[in-house]
């Protein structure tokens, strides 16, 4: 079978590698294929595999151009499934699947999930608990919208990801600084052009938690488990950890809300990641991501369930019924970490973690000689992660905290002048 992968994400290269191992052909279309070579230790071998084809296209973010390219590729060698692990490319994937007559999410459902303002507007008045919000399509209207919602508030691009350019605003000074910063942001890199739409939302306090689901078809939502999401970097919102588990006191309500949300949005296919804030009045929808959760969580899913979620995404794209990664008796969790200051990495050592109970693995994202920024603004500031297992999320999170204390991070920094 022939899989068309429209971009990916660094950890998602594992899905490509697994598909190749099973004998599938994979064509990866990317604006910058070299990005994955620097971001994933699996990319070089995957690219070298005889069944892997890498197509570089500077126009891959243009849906019309992408459909034309996919049609050409399909004529050369029939494509049997289209998918992505990239948040930026979920609408693109749905559009190509529709054009080729292959399984995929409805384009409308993909847009409603991808663009945060469409999520809010579509669900407004349905009874789904959301923060008060204002949507603007012109940066010049942001100030008025902020005053409509009121301070404190959260401002975010409608098409962002990884908490990039998401900020808590407490006053006029914060707003002025944010607008100055956003004025310079025209794209997210790798050909991804930013749309002008911006959301201003009421600031809701409470734990961030997500529901991981798989939609087998219209009205067939299967809720799998929960992922907790501790945050750092305030007033930015950086996700610093994740535990995949089941049994939260609000699980039934969260699952019911997720099913209702996905049905209302028209999300009718694929693995879905839906985030909530556990506010004082109950769960409040944060956002919907129309793809498999990213980062280390698919690995946590596999540790707990024995099911490779990356591979199940591909199976579903091929029209097969996916095996679903429900949380098992073992709970798996991990924490990301960053640098306390900007500088150059000398080494990142994990030797002190091996003797700790439940230690599963660790990975550094930066090599000696790489320059790094201080952990401050978004998930892109991460420089590595650690993973532990245990009998429940409290034990896992405690073990992760102990593990963070054992990391040997050495850096070179410039002297103060």
CSV table of C-alpha atoms in Angstrom, one decimal:
chain,number,residue,atom,x,y,z
A,1,UNK,CA,0.0,0.0,0.0
A,2,UNK,CA,1.1,3.5,-0.7
A,3,UNK,CA,0.9,6.2,2.0
A,4,UNK,CA,1.1,10.0,1.2
A,5,UNK,CA,2.4,11.8,4.3
A,6,UNK,CA,1.8,15.5,4.1
A,7,UNK,CA,4.6,17.0,6.3
A,8,UNK,CA,5.0,15.2,9.7
A,9,UNK,CA,6.4,16.1,13.0
A,10,UNK,CA,9.8,15.1,14.5
A,11,UNK,CA,8.4,12.2,16.6
A,12,UNK,CA,6.0,11.2,13.8
A,13,UNK,CA,8.9,10.0,11.8
A,14,UNK,CA,8.5,6.9,13.9
A,15,UNK,CA,5.2,6.3,12.1
A,16,UNK,CA,6.9,6.5,8.7
A,17,UNK,CA,9.6,4.1,9.9
A,18,UNK,CA,7.0,1.6,11.2
A,19,UNK,CA,5.0,1.8,7.9
A,20,UNK,CA,8.1,1.1,6.0
A,21,UNK,CA,8.9,-1.9,8.2
A,22,UNK,CA,5.5,-3.3,7.4
A,23,UNK,CA,6.2,-3.1,3.7
A,24,UNK,CA,4.2,0.0,2.8
A,25,UNK,CA,5.5,2.6,0.4
A,26,UNK,CA,5.6,6.1,1.9
A,27,UNK,CA,5.9,9.4,0.0
A,28,UNK,CA,6.7,12.3,2.3
A,29,UNK,CA,5.8,15.8,0.9
A,30,UNK,CA,7.6,18.6,2.7
A,31,UNK,CA,8.7,22.2,2.2
A,32,UNK,CA,11.9,21.4,4.1
A,33,UNK,CA,12.7,17.7,4.3
A,34,UNK,CA,16.1,18.5,5.9
A,35,UNK,CA,14.3,19.8,9.0
A,36,UNK,CA,13.4,16.2,10.0
A,37,UNK,CA,16.9,15.0,9.5
A,38,UNK,CA,18.0,17.5,12.2
A,39,UNK,CA,15.0,16.8,14.4
A,40,UNK,CA,14.6,13.0,14.4
A,41,UNK,CA,17.2,10.3,14.9
A,42,UNK,CA,15.0,8.0,12.7
A,43,UNK,CA,14.8,10.3,9.7
A,44,UNK,CA,18.1,9.4,7.9
A,45,UNK,CA,17.3,5.7,7.9
A,46,UNK,CA,13.7,6.3,6.8
A,47,UNK,CA,14.8,8.5,3.9
A,48,UNK,CA,17.3,5.9,2.8
A,49,UNK,CA,14.7,3.1,2.8
A,50,UNK,CA,14.0,1.8,-0.8
A,51,UNK,CA,10.2,2.2,-0.2
A,52,UNK,CA,10.5,5.8,1.0
A,53,UNK,CA,10.2,8.8,-1.4
A,54,UNK,CA,10.8,12.3,-0.2
A,55,UNK,CA,9.3,15.1,-2.4
A,56,UNK,CA,10.4,18.6,-1.7
A,57,UNK,CA,7.8,21.2,-2.6
A,58,UNK,CA,8.0,24.9,-1.7
A,59,UNK,CA,4.3,25.1,-2.5
A,60,UNK,CA,3.2,22.3,-0.2
A,61,UNK,CA,1.3,24.7,2.1
A,62,UNK,CA,-0.9,25.9,-0.8
A,63,UNK,CA,-3.9,23.5,-0.9
A,64,UNK,CA,-4.5,24.0,-4.6
A,65,UNK,CA,-0.8,23.3,-5.4
A,66,UNK,CA,-0.7,20.4,-3.0
A,67,UNK,CA,-3.8,18.8,-4.6
A,68,UNK,CA,-2.2,19.2,-8.0
A,69,UNK,CA,1.0,17.5,-6.8
A,70,UNK,CA,-0.9,14.7,-5.1
A,71,UNK,CA,-2.8,14.1,-8.2
A,72,UNK,CA,0.4,13.8,-10.2
A,73,UNK,CA,1.9,11.4,-7.6
A,74,UNK,CA,-1.3,9.3,-7.6
A,75,UNK,CA,-1.1,9.0,-11.4
A,76,UNK,CA,2.5,7.8,-11.2
A,77,UNK,CA,1.8,5.3,-8.4
A,78,UNK,CA,-1.7,4.9,-6.9
A,79,UNK,CA,-2.0,6.4,-3.4
A,80,UNK,CA,-4.1,4.3,-0.9
A,81,UNK,CA,-4.1,6.6,2.1
A,82,UNK,CA,-3.3,10.3,3.0
A,83,UNK,CA,-2.4,11.4,6.5
A,84,UNK,CA,-0.3,13.7,8.6
A,85,UNK,CA,0.9,14.1,12.2
A,86,UNK,CA,1.3,17.9,11.7
A,87,UNK,CA,-1.2,20.3,13.3
A,88,UNK,CA,-0.5,22.8,10.5
A,89,UNK,CA,-1.5,20.4,7.8
A,90,UNK,CA,-4.8,18.8,8.9
A,91,UNK,CA,-6.9,20.8,6.5
A,92,UNK,CA,-4.5,20.1,3.7
A,93,UNK,CA,-4.7,16.4,4.4
A,94,UNK,CA,-8.5,16.4,4.5
A,95,UNK,CA,-8.5,18.3,1.2
A,96,UNK,CA,-6.2,15.9,-0.6
A,97,UNK,CA,-8.0,12.9,0.7
A,98,UNK,CA,-11.3,14.3,-0.6
A,99,UNK,CA,-9.7,15.1,-4.0
A,100,UNK,CA,-8.4,11.6,-4.3
A,101,UNK,CA,-11.5,9.9,-3.0
A,102,UNK,CA,-9.7,8.4,0.0
A,103,UNK,CA,-10.6,8.0,3.7
A,104,UNK,CA,-10.3,11.2,5.7
A,105,UNK,CA,-11.9,13.9,7.8
A,106,UNK,CA,-14.5,16.2,6.2
A,107,UNK,CA,-12.8,19.4,5.1
A,108,UNK,CA,-15.3,21.4,7.0
A,109,UNK,CA,-14.6,19.4,10.2
A,110,UNK,CA,-10.9,19.8,9.7
A,111,UNK,CA,-11.3,23.6,9.3
A,112,UNK,CA,-13.5,23.9,12.4
A,113,UNK,CA,-10.9,22.1,14.5
A,114,UNK,CA,-7.8,23.7,13.0
A,115,UNK,CA,-8.9,27.3,13.2
A,116,UNK,CA,-9.6,28.2,16.8
A,117,UNK,CA,-12.0,31.0,15.9
A,118,UNK,CA,-14.1,28.6,13.9
A,119,UNK,CA,-14.2,26.2,16.8
A,120,UNK,CA,-15.5,29.0,19.1
A,121,UNK,CA,-18.0,30.4,16.6
A,122,UNK,CA,-19.4,27.0,15.6
A,123,UNK,CA,-19.9,25.9,19.3
A,124,UNK,CA,-21.2,29.3,20.4
A,125,UNK,CA,-24.8,28.9,21.7
A,126,UNK,CA,-24.6,25.0,21.7
A,127,UNK,CA,-24.4,24.7,25.4
A,128,UNK,CA,-20.7,23.7,25.3
A,129,UNK,CA,-18.8,25.5,28.1
A,130,UNK,CA,-16.3,27.9,26.5
A,131,UNK,CA,-14.6,31.0,27.8
A,132,UNK,CA,-16.0,34.4,26.8
A,133,UNK,CA,-14.2,35.3,23.6
A,134,UNK,CA,-13.8,37.8,20.9
A,135,UNK,CA,-12.6,37.1,17.4
A,136,UNK,CA,-10.9,39.6,15.1
A,137,UNK,CA,-9.6,39.3,11.6
A,138,UNK,CA,-7.5,42.4,11.7
A,139,UNK,CA,-4.7,43.1,14.2
A,140,UNK,CA,-5.9,46.7,14.4
A,141,UNK,CA,-9.1,45.5,16.1
A,142,UNK,CA,-7.3,43.6,18.8
A,143,UNK,CA,-7.3,46.5,21.3
A,144,UNK,CA,-11.0,46.9,21.2
A,145,UNK,CA,-11.6,43.2,21.5
A,146,UNK,CA,-9.3,43.0,24.5
A,147,UNK,CA,-11.3,45.7,26.2
A,148,UNK,CA,-14.5,43.9,25.3
A,149,UNK,CA,-13.3,40.7,27.0
A,150,UNK,CA,-11.5,42.5,29.8
A,151,UNK,CA,-8.2,42.0,31.6
A,152,UNK,CA,-6.9,39.5,32.5
A,153,UNK,CA,-7.3,37.6,29.2
A,154,UNK,CA,-5.5,35.2,26.9
A,155,UNK,CA,-4.6,36.2,23.3
A,156,UNK,CA,-3.7,33.6,20.7
A,157,UNK,CA,-3.4,33.3,16.9
A,158,UNK,CA,-6.2,31.3,15.5
A,159,UNK,CA,-3.9,28.9,13.6
A,160,UNK,CA,-1.1,28.5,16.1
A,161,UNK,CA,0.3,25.4,17.7
A,162,UNK,CA,2.7,24.4,20.5
A,163,UNK,CA,1.6,27.5,22.6
A,164,UNK,CA,3.4,29.7,20.1
A,165,UNK,CA,2.4,33.4,20.5
A,166,UNK,CA,-0.1,32.5,23.2
A,167,UNK,CA,0.1,35.0,26.0
A,168,UNK,CA,-1.7,36.0,29.2
A,169,UNK,CA,-2.3,39.7,29.3
A,170,UNK,CA,-2.8,41.5,32.6
A,171,UNK,CA,-2.8,45.1,31.5
A,172,UNK,CA,-2.4,47.7,28.7
A,173,UNK,CA,1.4,47.4,28.8
A,174,UNK,CA,1.2,43.7,28.1
A,175,UNK,CA,-1.1,44.3,25.2
A,176,UNK,CA,1.1,47.0,23.7
A,177,UNK,CA,4.2,44.6,23.9
A,178,UNK,CA,2.2,41.7,22.4
A,179,UNK,CA,1.0,43.7,19.4
A,180,UNK,CA,4.5,44.8,18.7
A,181,UNK,CA,5.7,41.2,18.8
A,182,UNK,CA,2.9,39.9,16.7
A,183,UNK,CA,3.4,42.5,14.0
A,184,UNK,CA,6.6,40.7,13.0
A,185,UNK,CA,5.0,37.3,12.8
A,186,UNK,CA,4.0,36.5,9.2
A,187,UNK,CA,4.7,32.8,9.2
A,188,UNK,CA,5.6,29.9,11.5
A,189,UNK,CA,8.5,28.7,9.4
A,190,UNK,CA,8.7,25.8,6.8
A,191,UNK,CA,6.3,27.6,4.5
A,192,UNK,CA,3.4,27.8,7.0
A,193,UNK,CA,1.8,31.2,6.5
A,194,UNK,CA,-0.1,32.7,9.4
A,195,UNK,CA,-3.7,33.7,8.9
A,196,UNK,CA,-4.7,37.1,10.3
A,197,UNK,CA,-7.4,35.8,12.7
A,198,UNK,CA,-6.8,36.3,16.4
A,199,UNK,CA,-8.8,35.1,19.4
A,200,UNK,CA,-9.0,37.0,22.7
A,201,UNK,CA,-10.4,34.8,25.5
A,202,UNK,CA,-11.4,35.2,29.1
A,203,UNK,CA,-8.6,33.9,31.4
A,204,UNK,CA,-9.8,30.6,33.0
A,205,UNK,CA,-7.9,29.2,35.9
A,206,UNK,CA,-7.5,25.5,36.4
A,207,UNK,CA,-5.7,22.4,35.4
A,208,UNK,CA,-5.2,21.7,31.7
A,209,UNK,CA,-6.2,18.2,30.7
A,210,UNK,CA,-6.9,16.6,27.3
A,211,UNK,CA,-9.1,13.8,26.0
A,212,UNK,CA,-7.6,11.6,23.4
A,213,UNK,CA,-10.1,10.1,21.0
A,214,UNK,CA,-10.5,8.2,17.8
A,215,UNK,CA,-13.4,9.0,15.5
A,216,UNK,CA,-14.3,5.9,13.4
A,217,UNK,CA,-16.9,7.7,11.3
A,218,UNK,CA,-19.6,10.3,11.6
A,219,UNK,CA,-21.1,10.0,15.1
A,220,UNK,CA,-18.7,7.3,16.1
A,221,UNK,CA,-16.5,8.9,18.7
A,222,UNK,CA,-14.4,6.6,20.9
A,223,UNK,CA,-12.8,8.3,23.8
A,224,UNK,CA,-9.6,6.6,24.8
A,225,UNK,CA,-8.0,8.2,27.8
A,226,UNK,CA,-6.8,11.4,29.4
A,227,UNK,CA,-3.5,13.3,29.3
A,228,UNK,CA,-2.6,15.8,32.0
A,229,UNK,CA,-0.6,18.9,30.9
A,230,UNK,CA,1.3,20.8,33.6
A,231,UNK,CA,2.3,24.2,32.4
A,232,UNK,CA,5.3,26.5,33.0
A,233,UNK,CA,6.6,29.8,31.6
A,234,UNK,CA,3.7,32.1,32.8
A,235,UNK,CA,2.6,34.5,31.3
A,236,UNK,CA,3.3,32.1,28.3
A,237,UNK,CA,1.8,28.6,28.3
A,238,UNK,CA,4.5,26.0,27.9
A,239,UNK,CA,3.5,22.4,28.3
A,240,UNK,CA,6.1,20.8,30.6
A,241,UNK,CA,4.8,17.3,31.1
A,242,UNK,CA,2.2,14.7,30.2
A,243,UNK,CA,0.8,11.5,31.8
A,244,UNK,CA,-1.5,9.2,29.8
A,245,UNK,CA,-4.1,7.7,32.2
A,246,UNK,CA,-7.7,6.9,33.0
A,247,UNK,CA,-9.9,7.3,36.1
A,248,UNK,CA,-10.1,11.1,36.6
A,249,UNK,CA,-13.1,12.1,38.7
A,250,UNK,CA,-14.4,14.2,35.8
A,251,UNK,CA,-13.7,11.6,33.1
A,252,UNK,CA,-17.3,10.8,32.3
A,253,UNK,CA,-18.1,14.5,31.9
A,254,UNK,CA,-15.0,15.2,29.8
A,255,UNK,CA,-15.7,12.2,27.5
A,256,UNK,CA,-19.4,13.4,27.1
A,257,UNK,CA,-18.3,16.9,26.3
A,258,UNK,CA,-15.7,15.7,23.8
A,259,UNK,CA,-18.2,13.6,21.9
A,260,UNK,CA,-20.6,16.5,21.7
A,261,UNK,CA,-17.9,18.9,20.6
A,262,UNK,CA,-16.6,16.7,17.8
A,263,UNK,CA,-20.1,16.0,16.6
A,264,UNK,CA,-21.0,19.7,16.5
A,265,UNK,CA,-17.8,20.6,14.7
A,266,UNK,CA,-18.2,17.9,12.1
A,267,UNK,CA,-15.1,16.0,13.0
A,268,UNK,CA,-15.8,12.6,11.6
A,269,UNK,CA,-12.5,10.8,11.2
A,270,UNK,CA,-9.2,10.1,12.8
A,271,UNK,CA,-7.3,10.5,16.1
A,272,UNK,CA,-8.3,13.7,17.9
A,273,UNK,CA,-6.8,15.7,20.8
A,274,UNK,CA,-9.2,17.9,22.7
A,275,UNK,CA,-8.0,20.2,25.5
A,276,UNK,CA,-9.9,21.4,28.5
A,277,UNK,CA,-9.3,23.7,31.4
A,278,UNK,CA,-10.8,22.4,34.7
A,279,UNK,CA,-12.3,25.7,35.7
A,280,UNK,CA,-14.1,26.6,39.0
A,281,UNK,CA,-17.5,25.9,37.3
A,282,UNK,CA,-16.4,22.7,35.5
A,283,UNK,CA,-14.5,21.8,32.4
A,284,UNK,CA,-14.1,24.6,29.8
A,285,UNK,CA,-13.1,23.8,26.2
A,286,UNK,CA,-9.6,25.1,25.4
A,287,UNK,CA,-9.1,23.8,21.9
A,288,UNK,CA,-9.5,20.9,19.5
A,289,UNK,CA,-6.7,19.4,17.4
A,290,UNK,CA,-7.7,17.3,14.5
A,291,UNK,CA,-4.8,14.9,14.7
A,292,UNK,CA,-3.0,12.5,17.0
A,293,UNK,CA,-1.6,14.2,20.1
A,294,UNK,CA,2.0,15.2,19.6
A,295,UNK,CA,5.2,15.2,21.6
A,296,UNK,CA,6.0,12.1,23.7
A,297,UNK,CA,2.4,11.1,24.3
A,298,UNK,CA,2.1,8.5,21.5
A,299,UNK,CA,5.0,6.8,23.1
A,300,UNK,CA,3.3,7.0,26.5
A,301,UNK,CA,0.2,5.4,24.8
A,302,UNK,CA,2.3,2.6,23.5
A,303,UNK,CA,3.9,1.9,26.9
A,304,UNK,CA,0.6,1.8,28.6
A,305,UNK,CA,-1.5,0.0,26.0
A,306,UNK,CA,1.0,-1.9,23.9
A,307,UNK,CA,-0.5,-0.2,20.8
A,308,UNK,CA,1.5,2.0,18.4
A,309,UNK,CA,-0.8,5.0,17.8
A,310,UNK,CA,1.4,6.3,15.0
A,311,UNK,CA,0.9,3.1,13.1
A,312,UNK,CA,-2.9,3.2,13.8
A,313,UNK,CA,-3.1,6.6,12.2
A,314,UNK,CA,-1.7,5.1,9.0
A,315,UNK,CA,-4.0,2.0,9.2
A,316,UNK,CA,-7.0,4.2,9.5
A,317,UNK,CA,-5.9,6.3,6.6
A,318,UNK,CA,-5.7,3.1,4.5
A,319,UNK,CA,-9.4,2.4,5.4
A,320,UNK,CA,-8.6,-0.2,8.0
A,321,UNK,CA,-10.2,-0.3,11.5
A,322,UNK,CA,-7.5,0.9,13.9
A,323,UNK,CA,-6.5,-0.9,17.1
A,324,UNK,CA,-7.2,1.6,19.9
A,325,UNK,CA,-4.6,2.5,22.6
A,326,UNK,CA,-6.7,2.5,25.7
A,327,UNK,CA,-4.7,3.1,28.9
A,328,UNK,CA,-3.6,-0.1,30.6
A,329,UNK,CA,-2.6,-1.0,34.1
A,330,UNK,CA,0.8,0.7,33.7
A,331,UNK,CA,0.7,4.5,33.7
A,332,UNK,CA,3.3,6.2,31.7
A,333,UNK,CA,4.3,9.9,31.9
A,334,UNK,CA,7.1,12.2,31.0
A,335,UNK,CA,8.5,15.7,31.5
A,336,UNK,CA,10.1,18.0,29.1
A,337,UNK,CA,12.9,20.3,30.2
A,338,UNK,CA,14.6,23.4,28.9
A,339,UNK,CA,17.6,25.6,29.6
A,340,UNK,CA,17.5,28.1,32.5
A,341,UNK,CA,19.5,30.6,30.5
A,342,UNK,CA,20.5,31.1,26.9
A,343,UNK,CA,23.8,29.6,25.8
A,344,UNK,CA,25.5,26.8,24.0
A,345,UNK,CA,25.1,23.2,25.0
A,346,UNK,CA,28.2,21.3,26.1
A,347,UNK,CA,26.5,18.1,27.2
A,348,UNK,CA,23.2,16.7,28.4
A,349,UNK,CA,23.7,13.7,30.6
A,350,UNK,CA,21.1,11.1,31.8
A,351,UNK,CA,23.4,8.6,33.6
A,352,UNK,CA,22.0,9.5,37.0
A,353,UNK,CA,18.4,8.5,36.0
A,354,UNK,CA,19.0,4.8,35.2
A,355,UNK,CA,18.9,3.7,38.9
A,356,UNK,CA,15.6,5.4,39.6
A,357,UNK,CA,12.5,3.2,39.9
A,358,UNK,CA,10.2,3.3,36.8
A,359,UNK,CA,12.8,5.0,34.5
A,360,UNK,CA,11.9,4.2,30.9
A,361,UNK,CA,14.0,6.5,28.8
A,362,UNK,CA,15.3,10.0,28.0
A,363,UNK,CA,16.2,11.9,24.9
A,364,UNK,CA,18.1,15.2,24.3
A,365,UNK,CA,16.9,17.3,21.4
A,366,UNK,CA,20.1,19.3,21.2
A,367,UNK,CA,23.7,18.3,20.5
A,368,UNK,CA,26.9,19.7,21.9
A,369,UNK,CA,27.6,23.0,20.2
A,370,UNK,CA,23.9,23.8,19.6
A,371,UNK,CA,22.8,27.2,20.7
A,372,UNK,CA,19.6,27.3,22.9
A,373,UNK,CA,17.3,29.9,24.3
A,374,UNK,CA,16.1,30.1,27.8
A,375,UNK,CA,12.9,28.2,28.4
A,376,UNK,CA,10.4,31.1,28.2
A,377,UNK,CA,7.9,31.2,25.4
A,378,UNK,CA,6.7,28.0,23.8
A,379,UNK,CA,7.1,24.2,23.5
A,380,UNK,CA,9.8,25.0,20.9
A,381,UNK,CA,12.0,25.9,23.8
A,382,UNK,CA,12.3,22.3,25.0
A,383,UNK,CA,15.7,20.7,24.8
A,384,UNK,CA,14.8,17.2,25.9
A,385,UNK,CA,12.5,14.8,27.8
A,386,UNK,CA,12.4,12.0,30.3
A,387,UNK,CA,9.9,9.2,30.6
A,388,UNK,CA,8.9,7.1,33.7
A,389,UNK,CA,6.2,4.5,34.5
A,390,UNK,CA,4.3,3.8,37.7
A,391,UNK,CA,1.0,2.6,39.1
A,392,UNK,CA,-0.8,5.9,38.8
A,393,UNK,CA,-0.2,9.4,37.6
A,394,UNK,CA,0.7,10.7,41.1
A,395,UNK,CA,3.6,8.2,41.4
A,396,UNK,CA,4.7,8.8,37.8
A,397,UNK,CA,4.8,12.6,38.2
A,398,UNK,CA,6.7,12.2,41.4
A,399,UNK,CA,9.3,10.0,39.7
A,400,UNK,CA,9.6,12.5,36.8
A,401,UNK,CA,10.3,15.3,39.3
A,402,UNK,CA,13.0,13.2,40.9
A,403,UNK,CA,14.4,12.4,37.4
A,404,UNK,CA,14.6,16.1,36.5
A,405,UNK,CA,16.9,16.6,39.5
A,406,UNK,CA,19.4,14.0,38.1
A,407,UNK,CA,19.8,15.5,34.6
A,408,UNK,CA,23.4,16.8,34.1
A,409,UNK,CA,23.0,19.8,31.8
A,410,UNK,CA,26.2,21.6,31.0
A,411,UNK,CA,26.3,24.9,29.0
A,412,UNK,CA,28.6,27.7,28.0
A,413,UNK,CA,27.3,31.2,28.4
A,414,UNK,CA,28.7,34.6,27.7
A,415,UNK,CA,29.9,36.7,30.6
A,416,UNK,CA,27.8,39.6,31.8
A,417,UNK,CA,29.2,42.9,30.5
